[in-house]
């Protein structure tokens, strides 16, 4: 059996300082892999540094990590994919263990869970935001992930070629997780060291604005992928509000036989109507969502399983499979 084709995908924007070491590290850890660097409108020498280090360099003009991921997943043909940020904060030596789990256990996504003692590498605010956002996704879509926002992942071909890639920016990591949980794909996690950026390299992450975009993406995904839950919750809130307005009016009517607060009565009736419509929308959209999930599942099954490839060339480590 021929060796599996491995692609290392590195989205980049102004990473001249770090990208050369990232490419060299993955070429050393995975000698048979092809490293692809997709430049996203860099204004420095990112492309030249990546090419000099031995990467295949390409461009994506639409700004945003999600746009780059969409292009990479569409363009690159491989049996397994390593996706990693180009900032030098992740450990290339952990890639063989991630691939060993992917092929050996037939997983579709292995996430590198960040472990670090360097406060500057993973600030407290970012840790808290990650826990909160990950907790929301775990509650709604399934309790099988611990680091939803990690930028270090290993994917099977069938994951990549069935992934819709609708996000524009950093919220693409949330979309990865929801796609895996929604289709109930086999996933795993492996702890990997996370370090500070090299001197002279600046982070592109905007804590509050990107956190807001991720939260907005989660809400949009809940609406799109769990419409019965989303619109059902809205229906319950509206129904309770309607009853809160109606019950005092009913009490007055039972005591006097009159309805002196007619506007309140009309408002409560209108809100109750909205509650009923919301519940009906949830039921209808749930049927539509099931059809979309079935279509994605069929696209997923059209690709071969990672179990068909040999794993002897990859170093195995303890991976938590979920």
PDB file of C-alpha atoms in Angstrom:
ATOM      1  CA  UNK A   1       0.000   0.000   0.000  1.00  0.00           C
ATOM      2  CA  UNK A   2       1.352   3.413  -0.919  1.00  0.00           C
ATOM      3  CA  UNK A   3       2.139   5.946   1.773  1.00  0.00           C
ATOM      4  CA  UNK A   4      -0.670   8.435   2.487  1.00  0.00           C
ATOM      5  CA  UNK A   5      -0.381  11.918   1.053  1.00  0.00           C
ATOM      6  CA  UNK A   6       0.067  14.445   3.852  1.00  0.00           C
ATOM      7  CA  UNK A   7      -0.540  18.170   3.371  1.00  0.00           C
ATOM      8  CA  UNK A   8       0.467  20.776   5.930  1.00  0.00           C
ATOM      9  CA  UNK A   9      -1.700  23.863   5.458  1.00  0.00           C
ATOM     10  CA  UNK A  10      -0.436  27.180   6.821  1.00  0.00           C
ATOM     11  CA  UNK A  11      -2.616  30.298   6.433  1.00  0.00           C
ATOM     12  CA  UNK A  12      -0.470  33.431   6.800  1.00  0.00           C
ATOM     13  CA  UNK A  13      -0.754  37.183   7.091  1.00  0.00           C
ATOM     14  CA  UNK A  14       2.431  39.134   7.818  1.00  0.00           C
ATOM     15  CA  UNK A  15       4.375  36.252   9.408  1.00  0.00           C
ATOM     16  CA  UNK A  16       7.798  36.954   7.889  1.00  0.00           C
ATOM     17  CA  UNK A  17       9.527  36.496  11.246  1.00  0.00           C
ATOM     18  CA  UNK A  18       8.056  33.085  12.087  1.00  0.00           C
ATOM     19  CA  UNK A  19       7.087  31.350   8.853  1.00  0.00           C
ATOM     20  CA  UNK A  20      10.532  30.073   7.880  1.00  0.00           C
ATOM     21  CA  UNK A  21      10.937  28.160  11.160  1.00  0.00           C
ATOM     22  CA  UNK A  22       7.358  26.834  10.926  1.00  0.00           C
ATOM     23  CA  UNK A  23       7.943  25.408   7.437  1.00  0.00           C
ATOM     24  CA  UNK A  24      11.333  23.967   8.412  1.00  0.00           C
ATOM     25  CA  UNK A  25       9.864  22.406  11.562  1.00  0.00           C
ATOM     26  CA  UNK A  26       7.099  20.582   9.711  1.00  0.00           C
ATOM     27  CA  UNK A  27       9.397  19.462   6.913  1.00  0.00           C
ATOM     28  CA  UNK A  28      11.650  17.906   9.568  1.00  0.00           C
ATOM     29  CA  UNK A  29       8.765  16.325  11.522  1.00  0.00           C
ATOM     30  CA  UNK A  30       6.991  15.039   8.385  1.00  0.00           C
ATOM     31  CA  UNK A  31       9.645  14.508   5.668  1.00  0.00           C
ATOM     32  CA  UNK A  32       7.152  13.079   3.195  1.00  0.00           C
ATOM     33  CA  UNK A  33       4.579  15.847   3.579  1.00  0.00           C
ATOM     34  CA  UNK A  34       4.024  18.854   1.350  1.00  0.00           C
ATOM     35  CA  UNK A  35       3.856  22.184   3.179  1.00  0.00           C
ATOM     36  CA  UNK A  36       1.489  24.722   1.622  1.00  0.00           C
ATOM     37  CA  UNK A  37       1.654  28.360   2.709  1.00  0.00           C
ATOM     38  CA  UNK A  38      -1.302  30.487   1.630  1.00  0.00           C
ATOM     39  CA  UNK A  39      -0.534  34.183   1.905  1.00  0.00           C
ATOM     40  CA  UNK A  40      -3.455  36.429   2.809  1.00  0.00           C
ATOM     41  CA  UNK A  41      -2.438  39.888   1.550  1.00  0.00           C
ATOM     42  CA  UNK A  42       0.799  40.168   3.528  1.00  0.00           C
ATOM     43  CA  UNK A  43       2.697  43.422   3.262  1.00  0.00           C
ATOM     44  CA  UNK A  44       6.027  41.950   4.401  1.00  0.00           C
ATOM     45  CA  UNK A  45       8.244  39.178   2.978  1.00  0.00           C
ATOM     46  CA  UNK A  46       6.123  36.248   4.179  1.00  0.00           C
ATOM     47  CA  UNK A  47       5.925  34.672   0.711  1.00  0.00           C
ATOM     48  CA  UNK A  48       9.652  34.912   0.073  1.00  0.00           C
ATOM     49  CA  UNK A  49      10.530  33.477   3.496  1.00  0.00           C
ATOM     50  CA  UNK A  50       8.105  30.570   3.041  1.00  0.00           C
ATOM     51  CA  UNK A  51       9.409  29.755  -0.437  1.00  0.00           C
ATOM     52  CA  UNK A  52      13.015  29.908   0.759  1.00  0.00           C
ATOM     53  CA  UNK A  53      12.161  27.400   3.508  1.00  0.00           C
ATOM     54  CA  UNK A  54      10.772  24.941   0.947  1.00  0.00           C
ATOM     55  CA  UNK A  55       7.016  25.517   1.052  1.00  0.00           C
ATOM     56  CA  UNK A  56       4.584  25.599  -1.848  1.00  0.00           C
ATOM     57  CA  UNK A  57       3.336  29.187  -1.743  1.00  0.00           C
ATOM     58  CA  UNK A  58      -0.020  30.445  -2.976  1.00  0.00           C
ATOM     59  CA  UNK A  59      -2.201  33.524  -2.484  1.00  0.00           C
ATOM     60  CA  UNK A  60      -5.749  34.167  -1.311  1.00  0.00           C
ATOM     61  CA  UNK A  61      -6.930  37.744  -1.873  1.00  0.00           C
ATOM     62  CA  UNK A  62     -10.112  37.635   0.248  1.00  0.00           C
ATOM     63  CA  UNK A  63      -9.072  38.744   3.718  1.00  0.00           C
ATOM     64  CA  UNK A  64      -9.762  36.487   6.684  1.00  0.00           C
ATOM     65  CA  UNK A  65      -8.660  33.089   7.958  1.00  0.00           C
ATOM     66  CA  UNK A  66     -11.981  31.488   7.062  1.00  0.00           C
ATOM     67  CA  UNK A  67     -11.585  32.584   3.439  1.00  0.00           C
ATOM     68  CA  UNK A  68      -8.071  31.125   3.333  1.00  0.00           C
ATOM     69  CA  UNK A  69      -9.249  27.819   4.837  1.00  0.00           C
ATOM     70  CA  UNK A  70     -12.029  27.586   2.246  1.00  0.00           C
ATOM     71  CA  UNK A  71      -9.500  28.056  -0.554  1.00  0.00           C
ATOM     72  CA  UNK A  72      -6.990  25.584   0.897  1.00  0.00           C
ATOM     73  CA  UNK A  73      -9.586  22.869   1.448  1.00  0.00           C
ATOM     74  CA  UNK A  74     -10.844  23.302  -2.110  1.00  0.00           C
ATOM     75  CA  UNK A  75      -7.421  23.374  -3.812  1.00  0.00           C
ATOM     76  CA  UNK A  76      -5.276  20.816  -1.993  1.00  0.00           C
ATOM     77  CA  UNK A  77      -5.665  17.083  -2.596  1.00  0.00           C
ATOM     78  CA  UNK A  78      -4.339  14.780   0.145  1.00  0.00           C
ATOM     79  CA  UNK A  79      -5.270  11.860   2.379  1.00  0.00           C
ATOM     80  CA  UNK A  80      -4.705  13.814   5.597  1.00  0.00           C
ATOM     81  CA  UNK A  81      -4.308  17.491   6.389  1.00  0.00           C
ATOM     82  CA  UNK A  82      -2.453  19.298   9.151  1.00  0.00           C
ATOM     83  CA  UNK A  83      -3.771  22.838   9.667  1.00  0.00           C
ATOM     84  CA  UNK A  84      -1.549  25.122  11.735  1.00  0.00           C
ATOM     85  CA  UNK A  85      -1.091  28.846  12.258  1.00  0.00           C
ATOM     86  CA  UNK A  86       2.035  30.390  10.786  1.00  0.00           C
ATOM     87  CA  UNK A  87       3.032  32.266  13.948  1.00  0.00           C
ATOM     88  CA  UNK A  88       5.383  29.631  15.382  1.00  0.00           C
ATOM     89  CA  UNK A  89       3.355  29.032  18.559  1.00  0.00           C
ATOM     90  CA  UNK A  90       2.599  25.327  17.910  1.00  0.00           C
ATOM     91  CA  UNK A  91       4.945  22.343  18.116  1.00  0.00           C
ATOM     92  CA  UNK A  92       5.635  20.628  14.737  1.00  0.00           C
ATOM     93  CA  UNK A  93       7.027  17.536  16.497  1.00  0.00           C
ATOM     94  CA  UNK A  94       3.480  16.653  17.669  1.00  0.00           C
ATOM     95  CA  UNK A  95       2.178  16.289  14.113  1.00  0.00           C
ATOM     96  CA  UNK A  96       3.217  12.588  13.695  1.00  0.00           C
ATOM     97  CA  UNK A  97       1.257  11.634  16.837  1.00  0.00           C
ATOM     98  CA  UNK A  98      -1.824  13.433  15.534  1.00  0.00           C
ATOM     99  CA  UNK A  99      -1.549  11.568  12.227  1.00  0.00           C
ATOM    100  CA  UNK A 100      -1.020   8.254  14.030  1.00  0.00           C
ATOM    101  CA  UNK A 101      -4.303   8.759  15.874  1.00  0.00           C
ATOM    102  CA  UNK A 102      -6.102   9.869  12.723  1.00  0.00           C
ATOM    103  CA  UNK A 103      -5.060   6.802  10.736  1.00  0.00           C
ATOM    104  CA  UNK A 104      -4.774   4.263  13.542  1.00  0.00           C
ATOM    105  CA  UNK A 105      -8.119   4.995  15.176  1.00  0.00           C
ATOM    106  CA  UNK A 106     -10.003   6.144  12.080  1.00  0.00           C
ATOM    107  CA  UNK A 107     -10.617   9.638  13.443  1.00  0.00           C
ATOM    108  CA  UNK A 108     -11.718  12.558  11.318  1.00  0.00           C
ATOM    109  CA  UNK A 109     -10.346  15.408  13.427  1.00  0.00           C
ATOM    110  CA  UNK A 110      -7.586  15.526  16.024  1.00  0.00           C
ATOM    111  CA  UNK A 111      -7.278  18.827  17.904  1.00  0.00           C
ATOM    112  CA  UNK A 112      -4.065  20.006  19.510  1.00  0.00           C
ATOM    113  CA  UNK A 113      -5.122  21.107  22.999  1.00  0.00           C
ATOM    114  CA  UNK A 114      -2.872  23.963  24.066  1.00  0.00           C
ATOM    115  CA  UNK A 115      -0.740  23.472  27.181  1.00  0.00           C
ATOM    116  CA  UNK A 116       1.596  26.244  28.311  1.00  0.00           C
ATOM    117  CA  UNK A 117       3.084  27.913  31.351  1.00  0.00           C
ATOM    118  CA  UNK A 118       3.907  31.093  29.431  1.00  0.00           C
ATOM    119  CA  UNK A 119       1.344  33.710  30.456  1.00  0.00           C
ATOM    120  CA  UNK A 120       2.162  35.919  27.464  1.00  0.00           C
ATOM    121  CA  UNK A 121       1.512  33.045  25.037  1.00  0.00           C
ATOM    122  CA  UNK A 122      -1.987  32.298  26.295  1.00  0.00           C
ATOM    123  CA  UNK A 123      -3.307  35.230  28.289  1.00  0.00           C
ATOM    124  CA  UNK A 124      -5.903  34.804  31.045  1.00  0.00           C
ATOM    125  CA  UNK A 125      -8.532  36.712  29.097  1.00  0.00           C
ATOM    126  CA  UNK A 126      -8.076  34.419  26.112  1.00  0.00           C
ATOM    127  CA  UNK A 127      -8.255  31.333  28.364  1.00  0.00           C
ATOM    128  CA  UNK A 128     -11.475  32.558  29.940  1.00  0.00           C
ATOM    129  CA  UNK A 129     -13.012  33.446  26.578  1.00  0.00           C
ATOM    130  CA  UNK A 130     -12.072  30.032  25.191  1.00  0.00           C
ATOM    131  CA  UNK A 131     -13.641  28.258  28.173  1.00  0.00           C
ATOM    132  CA  UNK A 132     -16.855  30.267  27.929  1.00  0.00           C
ATOM    133  CA  UNK A 133     -17.268  29.859  24.166  1.00  0.00           C
ATOM    134  CA  UNK A 134     -16.262  26.195  24.250  1.00  0.00           C
ATOM    135  CA  UNK A 135     -18.736  25.648  27.099  1.00  0.00           C
ATOM    136  CA  UNK A 136     -21.582  27.102  25.033  1.00  0.00           C
ATOM    137  CA  UNK A 137     -20.801  24.797  22.109  1.00  0.00           C
ATOM    138  CA  UNK A 138     -20.388  21.771  24.412  1.00  0.00           C
ATOM    139  CA  UNK A 139     -23.781  22.464  25.979  1.00  0.00           C
ATOM    140  CA  UNK A 140     -25.632  22.841  22.677  1.00  0.00           C
ATOM    141  CA  UNK A 141     -23.814  20.471  20.291  1.00  0.00           C
ATOM    142  CA  UNK A 142     -22.168  17.839  22.505  1.00  0.00           C
ATOM    143  CA  UNK A 143     -19.638  17.481  25.279  1.00  0.00           C
ATOM    144  CA  UNK A 144     -16.686  16.166  23.241  1.00  0.00           C
ATOM    145  CA  UNK A 145     -14.271  19.112  22.948  1.00  0.00           C
ATOM    146  CA  UNK A 146     -12.102  21.016  25.438  1.00  0.00           C
ATOM    147  CA  UNK A 147     -10.215  23.559  23.261  1.00  0.00           C
ATOM    148  CA  UNK A 148     -12.546  24.660  20.498  1.00  0.00           C
ATOM    149  CA  UNK A 149     -10.398  27.609  19.398  1.00  0.00           C
ATOM    150  CA  UNK A 150      -7.100  25.771  18.900  1.00  0.00           C
ATOM    151  CA  UNK A 151      -5.424  26.577  15.581  1.00  0.00           C
ATOM    152  CA  UNK A 152      -3.602  23.213  15.404  1.00  0.00           C
ATOM    153  CA  UNK A 153      -5.666  20.410  13.878  1.00  0.00           C
ATOM    154  CA  UNK A 154      -5.350  17.239  11.877  1.00  0.00           C
ATOM    155  CA  UNK A 155      -8.161  16.316   9.475  1.00  0.00           C
ATOM    156  CA  UNK A 156      -9.090  13.331   7.368  1.00  0.00           C
ATOM    157  CA  UNK A 157      -9.864  13.799   3.703  1.00  0.00           C
ATOM    158  CA  UNK A 158     -13.517  12.976   4.263  1.00  0.00           C
ATOM    159  CA  UNK A 159     -13.777  15.775   6.843  1.00  0.00           C
ATOM    160  CA  UNK A 160     -12.153  18.347   4.576  1.00  0.00           C
ATOM    161  CA  UNK A 161     -14.151  17.483   1.477  1.00  0.00           C
ATOM    162  CA  UNK A 162     -17.495  17.542   3.325  1.00  0.00           C
ATOM    163  CA  UNK A 163     -16.784  20.758   5.260  1.00  0.00           C
ATOM    164  CA  UNK A 164     -18.856  23.705   3.917  1.00  0.00           C
ATOM    165  CA  UNK A 165     -16.389  26.439   5.091  1.00  0.00           C
ATOM    166  CA  UNK A 166     -18.815  29.355   5.428  1.00  0.00           C
ATOM    167  CA  UNK A 167     -16.862  31.456   7.961  1.00  0.00           C
ATOM    168  CA  UNK A 168     -14.803  34.487   6.981  1.00  0.00           C
ATOM    169  CA  UNK A 169     -12.362  34.999   9.860  1.00  0.00           C
ATOM    170  CA  UNK A 170     -11.130  33.411  13.085  1.00  0.00           C
ATOM    171  CA  UNK A 171     -14.565  31.928  13.746  1.00  0.00           C
ATOM    172  CA  UNK A 172     -13.642  29.124  11.347  1.00  0.00           C
ATOM    173  CA  UNK A 173     -12.351  27.050  14.319  1.00  0.00           C
ATOM    174  CA  UNK A 174     -15.859  27.127  15.782  1.00  0.00           C
ATOM    175  CA  UNK A 175     -17.222  25.927  12.458  1.00  0.00           C
ATOM    176  CA  UNK A 176     -14.767  22.978  12.465  1.00  0.00           C
ATOM    177  CA  UNK A 177     -16.002  21.867  15.863  1.00  0.00           C
ATOM    178  CA  UNK A 178     -19.704  22.241  15.119  1.00  0.00           C
ATOM    179  CA  UNK A 179     -19.327  20.369  11.803  1.00  0.00           C
ATOM    180  CA  UNK A 180     -17.705  17.415  13.616  1.00  0.00           C
ATOM    181  CA  UNK A 181     -20.236  17.361  16.454  1.00  0.00           C
ATOM    182  CA  UNK A 182     -23.235  17.857  14.195  1.00  0.00           C
ATOM    183  CA  UNK A 183     -22.327  14.858  12.010  1.00  0.00           C
ATOM    184  CA  UNK A 184     -21.215  12.887  15.095  1.00  0.00           C
ATOM    185  CA  UNK A 185     -17.792  12.267  13.565  1.00  0.00           C
ATOM    186  CA  UNK A 186     -15.054  10.429  15.481  1.00  0.00           C
ATOM    187  CA  UNK A 187     -12.735  13.064  16.925  1.00  0.00           C
ATOM    188  CA  UNK A 188      -9.805  13.119  19.317  1.00  0.00           C
ATOM    189  CA  UNK A 189      -7.568  15.475  21.240  1.00  0.00           C
ATOM    190  CA  UNK A 190      -3.842  15.539  21.947  1.00  0.00           C
ATOM    191  CA  UNK A 191      -2.070  17.885  24.318  1.00  0.00           C
ATOM    192  CA  UNK A 192       0.534  20.011  22.583  1.00  0.00           C
ATOM    193  CA  UNK A 193       2.885  22.658  23.892  1.00  0.00           C
ATOM    194  CA  UNK A 194       1.966  26.240  23.100  1.00  0.00           C
ATOM    195  CA  UNK A 195       4.637  28.902  23.182  1.00  0.00           C
ATOM    196  CA  UNK A 196       5.050  32.617  22.733  1.00  0.00           C
ATOM    197  CA  UNK A 197       5.435  34.181  19.316  1.00  0.00           C
ATOM    198  CA  UNK A 198       9.023  34.862  18.277  1.00  0.00           C
ATOM    199  CA  UNK A 199      10.361  38.349  18.954  1.00  0.00           C
ATOM    200  CA  UNK A 200       9.211  40.828  16.333  1.00  0.00           C
ATOM    201  CA  UNK A 201       6.011  38.939  15.503  1.00  0.00           C
ATOM    202  CA  UNK A 202       2.643  40.548  16.289  1.00  0.00           C
ATOM    203  CA  UNK A 203      -0.652  38.766  16.953  1.00  0.00           C
ATOM    204  CA  UNK A 204      -3.556  39.349  14.541  1.00  0.00           C
ATOM    205  CA  UNK A 205      -6.137  38.325  17.154  1.00  0.00           C
ATOM    206  CA  UNK A 206      -8.376  41.144  18.386  1.00  0.00           C
ATOM    207  CA  UNK A 207      -9.641  39.900  21.729  1.00  0.00           C
ATOM    208  CA  UNK A 208     -13.020  41.613  21.977  1.00  0.00           C
ATOM    209  CA  UNK A 209     -14.026  42.031  18.342  1.00  0.00           C
ATOM    210  CA  UNK A 210     -12.980  38.492  17.382  1.00  0.00           C
ATOM    211  CA  UNK A 211     -14.617  37.109  20.535  1.00  0.00           C
ATOM    212  CA  UNK A 212     -17.834  38.873  19.563  1.00  0.00           C
ATOM    213  CA  UNK A 213     -17.617  37.469  16.030  1.00  0.00           C
ATOM    214  CA  UNK A 214     -17.104  33.962  17.397  1.00  0.00           C
ATOM    215  CA  UNK A 215     -20.080  34.314  19.743  1.00  0.00           C
ATOM    216  CA  UNK A 216     -22.177  35.626  16.860  1.00  0.00           C
ATOM    217  CA  UNK A 217     -21.086  32.628  14.777  1.00  0.00           C
ATOM    218  CA  UNK A 218     -22.114  30.257  17.580  1.00  0.00           C
ATOM    219  CA  UNK A 219     -25.570  31.841  17.756  1.00  0.00           C
ATOM    220  CA  UNK A 220     -25.906  31.651  13.968  1.00  0.00           C
ATOM    221  CA  UNK A 221     -24.881  27.994  14.006  1.00  0.00           C
ATOM    222  CA  UNK A 222     -27.376  27.232  16.779  1.00  0.00           C
ATOM    223  CA  UNK A 223     -30.105  28.899  14.726  1.00  0.00           C
ATOM    224  CA  UNK A 224     -29.075  27.059  11.562  1.00  0.00           C
ATOM    225  CA  UNK A 225     -28.182  23.641  12.961  1.00  0.00           C
ATOM    226  CA  UNK A 226     -30.492  23.428  16.012  1.00  0.00           C
ATOM    227  CA  UNK A 227     -33.564  25.370  14.853  1.00  0.00           C
ATOM    228  CA  UNK A 228     -35.992  23.442  17.032  1.00  0.00           C
ATOM    229  CA  UNK A 229     -33.946  24.349  20.120  1.00  0.00           C
ATOM    230  CA  UNK A 230     -33.390  27.967  19.037  1.00  0.00           C
ATOM    231  CA  UNK A 231     -36.939  28.797  17.994  1.00  0.00           C
ATOM    232  CA  UNK A 232     -38.377  26.606  20.754  1.00  0.00           C
ATOM    233  CA  UNK A 233     -36.517  28.656  23.359  1.00  0.00           C
ATOM    234  CA  UNK A 234     -37.742  31.859  21.715  1.00  0.00           C
ATOM    235  CA  UNK A 235     -41.283  30.459  21.728  1.00  0.00           C
ATOM    236  CA  UNK A 236     -41.129  29.691  25.450  1.00  0.00           C
ATOM    237  CA  UNK A 237     -39.851  33.199  26.269  1.00  0.00           C
ATOM    238  CA  UNK A 238     -42.575  34.819  24.171  1.00  0.00           C
ATOM    239  CA  UNK A 239     -45.277  32.603  25.666  1.00  0.00           C
ATOM    240  CA  UNK A 240     -44.185  33.468  29.215  1.00  0.00           C
ATOM    241  CA  UNK A 241     -44.164  37.172  28.345  1.00  0.00           C
ATOM    242  CA  UNK A 242     -47.644  36.858  26.860  1.00  0.00           C
ATOM    243  CA  UNK A 243     -48.953  35.098  29.963  1.00  0.00           C
ATOM    244  CA  UNK A 244     -47.347  37.723  32.175  1.00  0.00           C
ATOM    245  CA  UNK A 245     -49.360  40.393  30.396  1.00  0.00           C
ATOM    246  CA  UNK A 246     -52.559  38.365  30.111  1.00  0.00           C
ATOM    247  CA  UNK A 247     -53.016  37.000  33.628  1.00  0.00           C
ATOM    248  CA  UNK A 248     -53.647  40.394  35.333  1.00  0.00           C
ATOM    249  CA  UNK A 249     -56.182  41.213  32.615  1.00  0.00           C
ATOM    250  CA  UNK A 250     -57.874  37.842  33.162  1.00  0.00           C
ATOM    251  CA  UNK A 251     -57.975  38.402  36.917  1.00  0.00           C
ATOM    252  CA  UNK A 252     -59.686  41.769  36.430  1.00  0.00           C
ATOM    253  CA  UNK A 253     -62.174  40.247  33.993  1.00  0.00           C
ATOM    254  CA  UNK A 254     -63.092  37.437  36.403  1.00  0.00           C
ATOM    255  CA  UNK A 255     -63.672  39.970  39.188  1.00  0.00           C
ATOM    256  CA  UNK A 256     -65.574  42.659  37.252  1.00  0.00           C
ATOM    257  CA  UNK A 257     -66.605  41.143  33.940  1.00  0.00           C
ATOM    258  CA  UNK A 258     -64.793  44.011  32.201  1.00  0.00           C
ATOM    259  CA  UNK A 259     -61.577  44.337  30.209  1.00  0.00           C
ATOM    260  CA  UNK A 260     -60.391  47.876  30.994  1.00  0.00           C
ATOM    261  CA  UNK A 261     -56.819  47.240  29.735  1.00  0.00           C
ATOM    262  CA  UNK A 262     -57.668  46.386  26.151  1.00  0.00           C
ATOM    263  CA  UNK A 263     -54.232  47.382  24.682  1.00  0.00           C
ATOM    264  CA  UNK A 264     -52.510  45.017  27.138  1.00  0.00           C
ATOM    265  CA  UNK A 265     -54.901  42.218  26.181  1.00  0.00           C
ATOM    266  CA  UNK A 266     -54.268  42.786  22.463  1.00  0.00           C
ATOM    267  CA  UNK A 267     -50.498  42.882  23.040  1.00  0.00           C
ATOM    268  CA  UNK A 268     -50.579  39.611  24.981  1.00  0.00           C
ATOM    269  CA  UNK A 269     -52.609  37.941  22.220  1.00  0.00           C
ATOM    270  CA  UNK A 270     -50.188  39.207  19.550  1.00  0.00           C
ATOM    271  CA  UNK A 271     -47.132  37.985  21.492  1.00  0.00           C
ATOM    272  CA  UNK A 272     -48.733  34.579  21.998  1.00  0.00           C
ATOM    273  CA  UNK A 273     -49.308  34.411  18.253  1.00  0.00           C
ATOM    274  CA  UNK A 274     -45.607  35.123  17.728  1.00  0.00           C
ATOM    275  CA  UNK A 275     -44.770  32.318  20.175  1.00  0.00           C
ATOM    276  CA  UNK A 276     -46.880  29.870  18.166  1.00  0.00           C
ATOM    277  CA  UNK A 277     -45.292  31.015  14.890  1.00  0.00           C
ATOM    278  CA  UNK A 278     -41.802  30.649  16.391  1.00  0.00           C
ATOM    279  CA  UNK A 279     -42.543  27.078  17.485  1.00  0.00           C
ATOM    280  CA  UNK A 280     -43.908  26.277  14.010  1.00  0.00           C
ATOM    281  CA  UNK A 281     -40.791  27.758  12.343  1.00  0.00           C
ATOM    282  CA  UNK A 282     -38.586  25.613  14.563  1.00  0.00           C
ATOM    283  CA  UNK A 283     -40.406  22.425  13.565  1.00  0.00           C
ATOM    284  CA  UNK A 284     -40.315  23.262   9.850  1.00  0.00           C
ATOM    285  CA  UNK A 285     -36.653  24.328   9.821  1.00  0.00           C
ATOM    286  CA  UNK A 286     -35.707  21.236  11.806  1.00  0.00           C
ATOM    287  CA  UNK A 287     -36.890  19.149   8.858  1.00  0.00           C
ATOM    288  CA  UNK A 288     -34.833  21.304   6.466  1.00  0.00           C
ATOM    289  CA  UNK A 289     -31.763  20.964   8.696  1.00  0.00           C
ATOM    290  CA  UNK A 290     -32.082  17.178   8.754  1.00  0.00           C
ATOM    291  CA  UNK A 291     -32.040  17.179   4.959  1.00  0.00           C
ATOM    292  CA  UNK A 292     -28.874  19.314   4.929  1.00  0.00           C
ATOM    293  CA  UNK A 293     -27.199  17.036   7.468  1.00  0.00           C
ATOM    294  CA  UNK A 294     -28.068  14.015   5.355  1.00  0.00           C
ATOM    295  CA  UNK A 295     -26.533  15.706   2.286  1.00  0.00           C
ATOM    296  CA  UNK A 296     -23.325  16.493   4.207  1.00  0.00           C
ATOM    297  CA  UNK A 297     -23.230  12.942   5.532  1.00  0.00           C
ATOM    298  CA  UNK A 298     -23.468  11.557   2.013  1.00  0.00           C
ATOM    299  CA  UNK A 299     -20.622  13.843   0.889  1.00  0.00           C
ATOM    300  CA  UNK A 300     -18.618  12.641   3.894  1.00  0.00           C
ATOM    301  CA  UNK A 301     -19.225   8.961   3.100  1.00  0.00           C
ATOM    302  CA  UNK A 302     -18.162   9.486  -0.524  1.00  0.00           C
ATOM    303  CA  UNK A 303     -14.533   9.793   0.673  1.00  0.00           C
ATOM    304  CA  UNK A 304     -12.416   6.890   1.870  1.00  0.00           C
ATOM    305  CA  UNK A 305     -11.778   6.198   5.545  1.00  0.00           C
ATOM    306  CA  UNK A 306      -8.359   7.073   7.041  1.00  0.00           C
ATOM    307  CA  UNK A 307      -8.214   3.488   8.372  1.00  0.00           C
ATOM    308  CA  UNK A 308      -7.210   2.362   4.877  1.00  0.00           C
ATOM    309  CA  UNK A 309      -3.736   3.843   5.206  1.00  0.00           C
ATOM    310  CA  UNK A 310      -0.663   2.508   6.927  1.00  0.00           C
ATOM    311  CA  UNK A 311       0.394   4.224  10.159  1.00  0.00           C
ATOM    312  CA  UNK A 312       3.768   2.643  10.892  1.00  0.00           C
ATOM    313  CA  UNK A 313       5.734   5.727   9.877  1.00  0.00           C
ATOM    314  CA  UNK A 314       4.027   7.908  12.487  1.00  0.00           C
ATOM    315  CA  UNK A 315       4.909   8.094  16.159  1.00  0.00           C
ATOM    316  CA  UNK A 316       1.989   7.189  18.406  1.00  0.00           C
ATOM    317  CA  UNK A 317       1.083   9.023  21.591  1.00  0.00           C
ATOM    318  CA  UNK A 318      -1.842   8.945  23.946  1.00  0.00           C
ATOM    319  CA  UNK A 319      -4.775  10.639  22.249  1.00  0.00           C
ATOM    320  CA  UNK A 320      -8.146  11.171  23.883  1.00  0.00           C
ATOM    321  CA  UNK A 321     -10.735   9.933  21.402  1.00  0.00           C
ATOM    322  CA  UNK A 322     -14.253  11.293  21.776  1.00  0.00           C
TER     323      UNK A 322
END
